[in-house]
Coordinates of C-alpha atoms and ligand atoms in Angstrom, one line a residue:
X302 CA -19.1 15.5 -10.9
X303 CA -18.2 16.0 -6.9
X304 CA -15.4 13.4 -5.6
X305 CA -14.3 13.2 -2.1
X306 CA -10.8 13.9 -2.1
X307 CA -8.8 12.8 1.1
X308 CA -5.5 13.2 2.2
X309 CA -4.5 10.5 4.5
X310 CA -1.9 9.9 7.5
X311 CA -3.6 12.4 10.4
X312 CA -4.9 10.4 13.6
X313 CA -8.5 11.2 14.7
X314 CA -9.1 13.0 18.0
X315 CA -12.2 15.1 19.3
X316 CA -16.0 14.4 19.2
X317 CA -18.4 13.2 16.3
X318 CA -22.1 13.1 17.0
X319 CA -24.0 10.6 15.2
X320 CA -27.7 11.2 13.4
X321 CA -30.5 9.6 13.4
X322 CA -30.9 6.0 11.7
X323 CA -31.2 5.7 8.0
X324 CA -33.0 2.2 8.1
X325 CA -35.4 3.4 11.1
X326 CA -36.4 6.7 9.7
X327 CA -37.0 4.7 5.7
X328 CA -39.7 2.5 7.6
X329 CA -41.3 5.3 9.9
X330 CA -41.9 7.8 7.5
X331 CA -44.0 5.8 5.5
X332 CA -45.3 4.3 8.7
X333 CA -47.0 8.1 9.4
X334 CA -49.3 7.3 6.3
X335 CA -51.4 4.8 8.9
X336 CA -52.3 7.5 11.4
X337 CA -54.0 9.3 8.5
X338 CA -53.1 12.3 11.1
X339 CA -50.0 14.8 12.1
X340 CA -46.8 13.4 12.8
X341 CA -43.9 14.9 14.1
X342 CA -40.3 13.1 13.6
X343 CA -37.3 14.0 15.3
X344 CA -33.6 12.9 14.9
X345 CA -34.3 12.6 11.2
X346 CA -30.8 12.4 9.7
X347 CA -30.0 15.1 7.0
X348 CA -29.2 11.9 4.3
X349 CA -30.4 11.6 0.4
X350 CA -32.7 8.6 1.5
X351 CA -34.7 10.8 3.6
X352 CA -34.9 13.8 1.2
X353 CA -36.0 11.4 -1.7
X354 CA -38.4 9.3 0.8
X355 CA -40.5 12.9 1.8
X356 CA -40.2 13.4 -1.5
X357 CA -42.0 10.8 -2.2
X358 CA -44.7 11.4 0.7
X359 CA -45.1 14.9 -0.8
X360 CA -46.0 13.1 -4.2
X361 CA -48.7 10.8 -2.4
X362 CA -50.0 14.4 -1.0
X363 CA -48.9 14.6 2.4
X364 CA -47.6 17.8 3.8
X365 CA -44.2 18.0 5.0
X366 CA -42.8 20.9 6.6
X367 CA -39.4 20.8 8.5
X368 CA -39.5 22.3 11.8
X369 CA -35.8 22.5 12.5
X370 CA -32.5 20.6 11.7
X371 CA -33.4 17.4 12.8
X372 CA -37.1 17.5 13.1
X373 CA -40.0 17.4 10.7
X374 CA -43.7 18.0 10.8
X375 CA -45.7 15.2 8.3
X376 CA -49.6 15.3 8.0
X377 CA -50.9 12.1 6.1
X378 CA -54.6 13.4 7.1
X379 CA -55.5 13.9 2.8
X380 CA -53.0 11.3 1.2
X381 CA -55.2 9.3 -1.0
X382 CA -52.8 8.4 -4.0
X383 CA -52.3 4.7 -3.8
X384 CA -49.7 4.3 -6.8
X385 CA -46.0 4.9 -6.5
X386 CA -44.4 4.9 -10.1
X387 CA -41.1 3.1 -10.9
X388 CA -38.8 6.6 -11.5
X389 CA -40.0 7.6 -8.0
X390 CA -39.7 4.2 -6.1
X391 CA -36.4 2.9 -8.0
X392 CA -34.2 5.6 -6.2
X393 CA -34.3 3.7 -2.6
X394 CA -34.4 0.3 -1.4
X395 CA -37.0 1.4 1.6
X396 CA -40.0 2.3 -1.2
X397 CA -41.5 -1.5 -0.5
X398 CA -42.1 -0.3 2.9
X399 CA -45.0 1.6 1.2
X400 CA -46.5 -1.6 -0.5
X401 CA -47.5 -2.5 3.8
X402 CA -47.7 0.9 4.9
X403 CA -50.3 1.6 2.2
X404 CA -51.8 -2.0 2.2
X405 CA -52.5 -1.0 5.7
X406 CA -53.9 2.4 5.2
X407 CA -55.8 1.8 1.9
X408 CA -56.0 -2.1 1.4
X409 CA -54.8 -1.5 -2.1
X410 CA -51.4 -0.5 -3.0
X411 CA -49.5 -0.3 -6.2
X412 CA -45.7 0.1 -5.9
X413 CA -43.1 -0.3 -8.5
X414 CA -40.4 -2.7 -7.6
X415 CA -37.3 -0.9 -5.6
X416 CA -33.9 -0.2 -6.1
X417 CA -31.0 -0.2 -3.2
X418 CA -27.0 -1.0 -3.6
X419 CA -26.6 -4.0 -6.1
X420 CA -25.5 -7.2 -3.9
X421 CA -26.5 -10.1 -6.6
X422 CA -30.0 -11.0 -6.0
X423 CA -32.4 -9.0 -3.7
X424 CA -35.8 -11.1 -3.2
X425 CA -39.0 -9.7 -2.1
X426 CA -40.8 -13.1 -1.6
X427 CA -40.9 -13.4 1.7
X428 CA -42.8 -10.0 1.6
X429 CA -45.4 -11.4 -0.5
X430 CA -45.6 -14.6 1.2
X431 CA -46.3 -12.5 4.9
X432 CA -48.5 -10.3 2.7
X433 CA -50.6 -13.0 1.0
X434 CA -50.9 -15.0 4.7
X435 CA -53.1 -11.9 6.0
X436 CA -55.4 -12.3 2.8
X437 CA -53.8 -9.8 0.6
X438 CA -54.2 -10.5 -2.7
X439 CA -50.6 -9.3 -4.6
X440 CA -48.6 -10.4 -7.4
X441 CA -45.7 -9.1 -9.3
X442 CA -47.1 -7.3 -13.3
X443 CA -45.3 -5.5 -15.4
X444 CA -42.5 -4.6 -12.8
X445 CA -45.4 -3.5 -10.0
X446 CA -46.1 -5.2 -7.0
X447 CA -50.3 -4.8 -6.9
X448 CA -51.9 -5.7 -3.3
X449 CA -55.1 -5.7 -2.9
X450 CA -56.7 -6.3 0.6
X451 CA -60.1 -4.6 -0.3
X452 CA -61.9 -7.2 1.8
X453 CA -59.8 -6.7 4.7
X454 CA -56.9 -8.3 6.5
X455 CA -56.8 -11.6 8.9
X456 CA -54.0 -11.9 11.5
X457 CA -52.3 -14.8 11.0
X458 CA -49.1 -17.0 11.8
X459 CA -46.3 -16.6 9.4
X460 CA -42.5 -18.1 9.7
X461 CA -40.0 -16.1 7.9
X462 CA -37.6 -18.7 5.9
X463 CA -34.7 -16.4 6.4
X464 CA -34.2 -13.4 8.7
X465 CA -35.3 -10.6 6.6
X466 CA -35.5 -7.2 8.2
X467 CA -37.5 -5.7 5.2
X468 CA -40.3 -8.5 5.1
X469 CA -40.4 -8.0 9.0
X470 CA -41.0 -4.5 8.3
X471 CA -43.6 -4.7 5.3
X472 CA -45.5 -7.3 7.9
X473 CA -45.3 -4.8 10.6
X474 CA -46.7 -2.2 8.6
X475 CA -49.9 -4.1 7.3
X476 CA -50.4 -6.3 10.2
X477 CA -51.4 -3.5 12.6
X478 CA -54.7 -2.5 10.9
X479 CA -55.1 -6.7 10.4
X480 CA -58.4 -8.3 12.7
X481 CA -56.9 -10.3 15.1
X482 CA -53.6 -11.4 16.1
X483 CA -50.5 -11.8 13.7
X484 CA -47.6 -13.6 14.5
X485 CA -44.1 -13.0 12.6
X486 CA -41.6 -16.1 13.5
X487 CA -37.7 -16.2 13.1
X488 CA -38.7 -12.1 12.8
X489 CA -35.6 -10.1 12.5
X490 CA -34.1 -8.6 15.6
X491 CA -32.3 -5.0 14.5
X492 CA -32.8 -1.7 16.6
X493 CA -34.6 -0.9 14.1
X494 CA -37.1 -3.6 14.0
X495 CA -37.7 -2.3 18.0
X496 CA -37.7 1.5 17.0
X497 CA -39.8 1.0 14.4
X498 CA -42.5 -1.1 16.5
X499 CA -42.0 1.6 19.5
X500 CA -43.1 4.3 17.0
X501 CA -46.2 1.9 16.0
X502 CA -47.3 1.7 19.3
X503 CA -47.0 5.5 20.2
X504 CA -49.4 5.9 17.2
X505 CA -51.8 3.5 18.6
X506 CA -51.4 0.3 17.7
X507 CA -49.9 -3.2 19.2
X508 CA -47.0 -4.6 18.8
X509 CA -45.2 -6.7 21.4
X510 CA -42.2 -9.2 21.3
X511 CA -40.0 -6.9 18.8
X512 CA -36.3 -7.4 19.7
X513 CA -36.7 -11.1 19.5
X514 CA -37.7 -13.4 17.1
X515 CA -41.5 -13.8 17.9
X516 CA -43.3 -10.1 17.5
X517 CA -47.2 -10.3 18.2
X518 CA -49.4 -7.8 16.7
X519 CA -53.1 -7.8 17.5
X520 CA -54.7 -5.4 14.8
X521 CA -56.1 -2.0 16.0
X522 CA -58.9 -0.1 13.9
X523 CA -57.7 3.3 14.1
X524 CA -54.3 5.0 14.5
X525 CA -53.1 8.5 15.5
X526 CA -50.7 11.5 15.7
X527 CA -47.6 11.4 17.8
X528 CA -44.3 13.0 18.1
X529 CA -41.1 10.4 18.5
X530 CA -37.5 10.6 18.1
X531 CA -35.8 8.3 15.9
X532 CA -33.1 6.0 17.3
X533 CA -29.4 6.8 16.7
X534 CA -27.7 5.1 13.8
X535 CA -25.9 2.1 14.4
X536 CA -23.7 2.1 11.0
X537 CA -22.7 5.7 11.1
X538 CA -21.4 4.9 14.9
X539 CA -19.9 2.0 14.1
X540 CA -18.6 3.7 10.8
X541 CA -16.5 6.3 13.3
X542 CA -15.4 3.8 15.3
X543 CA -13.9 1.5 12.7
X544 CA -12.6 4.8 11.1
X545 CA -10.7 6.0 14.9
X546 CA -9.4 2.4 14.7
X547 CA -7.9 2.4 11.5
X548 CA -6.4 5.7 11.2
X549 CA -5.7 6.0 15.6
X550 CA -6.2 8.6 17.9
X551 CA -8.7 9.2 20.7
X552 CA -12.2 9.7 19.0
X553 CA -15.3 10.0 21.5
X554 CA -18.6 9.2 19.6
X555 CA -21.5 10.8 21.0
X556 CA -25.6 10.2 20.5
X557 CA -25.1 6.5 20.8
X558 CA -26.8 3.3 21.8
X559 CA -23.8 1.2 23.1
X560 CA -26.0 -1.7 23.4
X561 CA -26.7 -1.6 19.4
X562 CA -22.7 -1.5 18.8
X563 CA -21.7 -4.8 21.3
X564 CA -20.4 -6.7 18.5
X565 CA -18.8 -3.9 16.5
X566 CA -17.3 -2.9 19.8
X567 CA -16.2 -6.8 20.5
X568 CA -14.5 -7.8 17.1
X569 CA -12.6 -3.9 18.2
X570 CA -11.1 -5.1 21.2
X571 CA -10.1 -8.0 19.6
X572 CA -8.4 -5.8 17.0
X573 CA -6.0 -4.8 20.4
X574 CA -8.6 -1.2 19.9
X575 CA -9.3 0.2 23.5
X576 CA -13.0 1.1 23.5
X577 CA -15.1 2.8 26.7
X578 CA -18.6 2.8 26.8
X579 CA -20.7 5.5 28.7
X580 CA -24.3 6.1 28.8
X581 CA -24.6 7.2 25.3
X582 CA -21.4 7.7 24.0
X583 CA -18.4 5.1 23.0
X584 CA -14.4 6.6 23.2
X585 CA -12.2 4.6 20.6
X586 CA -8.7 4.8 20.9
X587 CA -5.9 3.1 19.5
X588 CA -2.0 3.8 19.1
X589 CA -0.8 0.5 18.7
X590 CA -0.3 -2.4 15.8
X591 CA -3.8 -3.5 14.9
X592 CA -4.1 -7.2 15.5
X593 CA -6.2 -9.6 12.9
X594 CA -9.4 -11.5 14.0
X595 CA -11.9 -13.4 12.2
X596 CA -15.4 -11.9 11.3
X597 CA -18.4 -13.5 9.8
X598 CA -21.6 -11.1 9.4
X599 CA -25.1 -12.5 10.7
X600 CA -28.6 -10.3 11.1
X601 CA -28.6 -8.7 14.9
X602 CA -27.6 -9.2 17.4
X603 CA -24.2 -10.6 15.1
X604 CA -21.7 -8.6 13.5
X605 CA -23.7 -6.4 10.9
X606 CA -23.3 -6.7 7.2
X607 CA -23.6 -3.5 6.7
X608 CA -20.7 -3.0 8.8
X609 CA -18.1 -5.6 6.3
X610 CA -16.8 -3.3 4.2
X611 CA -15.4 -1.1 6.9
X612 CA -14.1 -3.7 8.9
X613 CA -12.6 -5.7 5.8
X614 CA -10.7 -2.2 5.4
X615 CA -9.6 -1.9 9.0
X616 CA -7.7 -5.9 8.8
X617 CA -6.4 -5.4 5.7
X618 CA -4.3 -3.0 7.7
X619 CA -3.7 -5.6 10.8
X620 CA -0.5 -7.7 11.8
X621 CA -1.6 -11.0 9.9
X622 CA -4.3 -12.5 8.0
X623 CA -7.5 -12.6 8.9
X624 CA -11.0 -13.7 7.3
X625 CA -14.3 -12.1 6.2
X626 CA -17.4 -14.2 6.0
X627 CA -20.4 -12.5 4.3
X628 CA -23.7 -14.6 5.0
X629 CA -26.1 -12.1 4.8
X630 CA -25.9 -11.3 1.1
X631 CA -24.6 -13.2 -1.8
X632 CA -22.3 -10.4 -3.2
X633 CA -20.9 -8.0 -1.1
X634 CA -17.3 -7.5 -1.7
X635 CA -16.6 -5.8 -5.1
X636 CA -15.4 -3.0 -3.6
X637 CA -12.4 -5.0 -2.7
X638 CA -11.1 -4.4 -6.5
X639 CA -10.6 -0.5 -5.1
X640 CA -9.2 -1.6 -2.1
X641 CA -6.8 -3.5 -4.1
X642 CA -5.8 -0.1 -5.8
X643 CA -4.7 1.4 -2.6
X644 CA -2.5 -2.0 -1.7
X645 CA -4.8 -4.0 0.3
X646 CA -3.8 -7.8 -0.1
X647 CA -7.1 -9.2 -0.4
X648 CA -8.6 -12.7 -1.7
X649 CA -12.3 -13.3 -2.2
X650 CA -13.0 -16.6 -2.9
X651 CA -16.2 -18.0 -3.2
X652 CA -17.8 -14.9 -3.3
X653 CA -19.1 -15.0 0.1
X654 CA -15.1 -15.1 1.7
X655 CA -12.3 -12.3 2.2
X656 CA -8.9 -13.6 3.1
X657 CA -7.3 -11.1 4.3
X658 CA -3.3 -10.2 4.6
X659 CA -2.7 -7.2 6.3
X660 CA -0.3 -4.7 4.8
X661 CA 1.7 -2.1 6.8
X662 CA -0.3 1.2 5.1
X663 CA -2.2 1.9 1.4
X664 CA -1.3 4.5 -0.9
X665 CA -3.6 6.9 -2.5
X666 CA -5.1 6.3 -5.6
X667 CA -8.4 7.2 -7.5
X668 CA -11.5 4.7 -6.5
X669 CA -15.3 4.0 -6.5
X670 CA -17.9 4.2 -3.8
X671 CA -19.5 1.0 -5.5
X672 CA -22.3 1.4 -2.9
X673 CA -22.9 3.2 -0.1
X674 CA -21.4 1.2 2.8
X675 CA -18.3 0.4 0.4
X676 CA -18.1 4.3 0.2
X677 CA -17.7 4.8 3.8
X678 CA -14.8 2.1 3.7
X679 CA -12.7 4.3 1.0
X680 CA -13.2 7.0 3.2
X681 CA -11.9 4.9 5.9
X682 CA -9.0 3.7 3.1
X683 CA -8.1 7.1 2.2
X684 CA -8.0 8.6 5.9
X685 CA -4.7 6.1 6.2
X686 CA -3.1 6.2 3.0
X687 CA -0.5 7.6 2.1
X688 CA -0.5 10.8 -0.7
X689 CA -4.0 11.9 -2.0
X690 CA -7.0 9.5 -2.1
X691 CA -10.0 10.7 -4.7
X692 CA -13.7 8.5 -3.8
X693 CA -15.3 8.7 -7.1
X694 CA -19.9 8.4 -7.3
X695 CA -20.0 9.7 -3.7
X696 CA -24.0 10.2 -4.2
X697 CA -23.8 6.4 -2.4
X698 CA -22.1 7.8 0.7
X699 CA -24.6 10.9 0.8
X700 CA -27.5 8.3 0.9
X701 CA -27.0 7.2 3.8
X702 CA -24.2 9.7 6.0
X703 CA -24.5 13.0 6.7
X704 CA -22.5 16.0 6.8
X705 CA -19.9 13.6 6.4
X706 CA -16.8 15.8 4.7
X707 CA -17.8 18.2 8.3
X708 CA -18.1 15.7 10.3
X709 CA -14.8 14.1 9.4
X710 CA -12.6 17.0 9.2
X711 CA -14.2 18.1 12.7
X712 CA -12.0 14.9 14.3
X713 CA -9.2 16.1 12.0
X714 CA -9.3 14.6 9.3
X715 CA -7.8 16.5 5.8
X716 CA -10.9 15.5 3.4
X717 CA -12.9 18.0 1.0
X718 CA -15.7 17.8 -1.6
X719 CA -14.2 18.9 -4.9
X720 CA -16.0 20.0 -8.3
X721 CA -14.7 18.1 -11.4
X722 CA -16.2 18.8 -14.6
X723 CA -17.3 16.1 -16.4
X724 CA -17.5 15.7 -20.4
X725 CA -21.1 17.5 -20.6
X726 CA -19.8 20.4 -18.4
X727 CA -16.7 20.3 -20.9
X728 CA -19.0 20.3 -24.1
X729 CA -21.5 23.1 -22.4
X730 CA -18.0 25.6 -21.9
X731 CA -16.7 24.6 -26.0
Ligands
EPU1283 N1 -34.3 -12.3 1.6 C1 -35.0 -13.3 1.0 N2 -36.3 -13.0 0.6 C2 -36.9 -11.8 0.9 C3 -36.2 -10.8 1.6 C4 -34.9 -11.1 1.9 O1 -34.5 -14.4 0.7 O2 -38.1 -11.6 0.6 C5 -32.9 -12.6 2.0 C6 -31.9 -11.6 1.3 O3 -31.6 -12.1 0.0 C7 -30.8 -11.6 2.2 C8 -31.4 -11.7 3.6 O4 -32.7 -12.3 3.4 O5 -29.9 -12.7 2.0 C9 -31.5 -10.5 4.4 O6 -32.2 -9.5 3.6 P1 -33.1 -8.3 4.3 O7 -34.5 -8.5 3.9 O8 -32.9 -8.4 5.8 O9 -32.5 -7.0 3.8 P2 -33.2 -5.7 3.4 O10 -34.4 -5.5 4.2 O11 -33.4 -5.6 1.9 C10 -32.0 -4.1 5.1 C11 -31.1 -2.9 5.0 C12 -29.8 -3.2 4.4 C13 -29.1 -4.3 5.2 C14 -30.0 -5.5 5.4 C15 -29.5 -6.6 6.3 C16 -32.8 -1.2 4.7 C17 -33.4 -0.1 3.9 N3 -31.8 -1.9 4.2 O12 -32.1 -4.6 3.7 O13 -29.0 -2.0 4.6 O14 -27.9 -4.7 4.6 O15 -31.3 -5.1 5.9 O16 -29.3 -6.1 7.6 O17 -33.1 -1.3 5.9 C18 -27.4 -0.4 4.1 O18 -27.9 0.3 5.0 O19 -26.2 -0.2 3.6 C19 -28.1 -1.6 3.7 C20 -27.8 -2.2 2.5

């Protein structure tokens, strides 16, 4: 078993540059299976969702071949497998994205249900209900979701009951080989929502209105090849930036869309955090007491959920008490339990509030990254406490950042991957 281990107390300074986005690239790679043609990717983060997702896309029979660091070459010109079992599509959250991206491509898919971090219930039925509005025929058997659209797709109106960016996705995906014009209302608004419908377009189709909450898709017959560079990654910037905050110094944060990071950047300066935006880059400093605020997560443009867990870490370390409101998901603080570990004074009540009372510093102690965002906030932990800090199931972490141990000790930090044996490795050696 690998564990993170971190020494904490050293301030941040120097440059970090930030990847490509995990929750863009999940939706465009299976999004290359509609040009039925030679894609070429760039900015594709080095993260475990993207490895298992070509993975996948190598099963279905397209050929991947990486290029360079960042960039990868994916020809869905023979892909005919239609099927993606449940060992394959339980290892990431983003496999529904091939139920439209195949439904599209095919008009038939059959995709096991997916997996993702555990935050209480995680419904697909607004998925279905888009799906079934353009005439696909899809219900849930034997832990499969089977769509069938054999007789073709109709464009059609459909309101979203909540803000979902996956069901805006999965409708994206189908909807652009549909006849006619589809409209998605209350559609989700995320960067990459817009990234994803930029890359749709380059490959042919028509998508307009993404970035708001009306996105118009008249249907196209064919798609084609293109090359496009996936958008920078919102969480892993804002990740550094909560991570310069909490443990201080002067951290510049390069490969950036500042626009993407406004409200991560306001609840900051509210935080008494000096921030400076440039063209595509954000400078974090901070070398005084951090001051509380009050946070409650919405979809984009609010403050991300999948930015909590961070910032929960950065006010439990703030002159006062502050509060956490999760709306987005219905349980997304038990990594406060390993917070708790390291002396955070933290009350979640209601399961959807933190109240917060900031401490004057944490001390190590062994913890869990529950999940992958809550990992990134014990790194965050550990960089500030005091002693040794060792982040336990740090596969989450490697989902979705990469070369984060380089990355981190590049700004200073003291943090290394270590080898522990576990009891198999024990047994193996007896
Ligand atoms: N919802 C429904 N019905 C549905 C779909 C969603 O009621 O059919 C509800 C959910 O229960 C939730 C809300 O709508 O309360 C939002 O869910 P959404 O569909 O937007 O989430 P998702 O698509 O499953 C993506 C990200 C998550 C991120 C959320 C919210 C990917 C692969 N995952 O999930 O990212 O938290 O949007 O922004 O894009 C992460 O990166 O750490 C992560 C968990």
């Amino acid at each position: 078993m690998d564990k993170l281990v971190i020494r904490g107390g050293n301030k941040l300074y120097g440059s970090v540059t930030i990847g490509g986005a995990k929750n863009a690239v999940v939706a465009l790679l299976p999004a290359t299976l509609l040009a039925r043609d030679v894609v070429v990717l760039e900015n594709v983060p080095a993260i475990r969702d993207v490895k298992i997702m070509l993975g996948i896309m190598s099963q279905l029979g397209a050929q991947v071949k990486r290029l360079d660091k960042t960039s990868f070459r994916i020809d869905t010109t023979h892909v005919t497998v239609q099927e993606v079992p449940n060992d394959v599509a339980k290892r990431l959250r983003a496999s529904y994205y091939l139920i439209g991206a195949m439904v599209g491509t095919f008009g038939k898919a059959d995709v096991s249900l997916p997996g993702g971090c555990d935050f209480g219930v995680r419904p697909i039925n607004l998925h279905l209900k888009g799906f079934k509005s353009l005439g696909v025929n899809v219900d849930i058997d034997n832990g499969m979701v089977r769509a069938d659209a054999k007789e073709g797709m109709t464009g059609s109106s459909i309101y979203m009951d909540e803000v979902s960016v996956g069901a805006t996705i999965n409708v994206m995906l189908a909807a652009v080989k549909a006849k006619g014009l589809t409209i998605i209302e209350n559609a989700a608004r995320e960067p990459h929502i817009v990234d994803l419908a930029n890359f749709l377009n380059r490959m042919g189709a028509n998508v307009r209105g993404a970035g708001t909450d009306v996105i118009k898709i008249r249907g196209v017959e064919e798609l084609h090849g293109c090359t496009y560079s996936v958008i920078p990654d919102q969480i892993e910037a804002g990740t550094y930036m909560v991570a310069a905050a909490a443990a201080g110094g002067d951290v510049t944060i390069k490969n950036v869309t500042p626009k993407h990071l406004e409200s991560i950047t306001a609840k900051l300066l509210e935080c008494g955090v000096e921030i400076e935006e440039g063209d595509d880059e954000v400078r974090v400093r901070r070398f005084g007491e951090l001051k509380p605020c009050n946070v409650k997560t919405k979809p984009h443009p609010g403050f991300p959920t999948d930015m909590q867990p961070q910032m929960v870490t950065l006010l439990a370390l703030a002159k006062g008490t502050s509060i956490v409101h999760e709306s987005v998901w219905e349980s997304r603080f038990r990594y406060v339990d390993q917070l708790i570990r390291l002396g955070a004074k933290i009350n979640v009540g209601g399961g959807k509030t933190a109240v917060i009372q900031g401490v004057d510093g944490f001390k190590g102690a062994c913890v869990n990254a529950t999940d992958l965002r809550a990992g990134a906030a014990m790194i965050i932990a550990g960089l500030v406490a005091e002693g040794e800090t060792e982040i336990e199931d740090i596969y989450h972490i490697e989902r979705g950042y990469e070369d984060v141990v380089e990355k981190f000790r590049a700004i200073g930090a003291d943090i290394q991957r270590r080898y522990y044996p576990d009891e198999d490795d024990l047994e193996l050696r007896a």
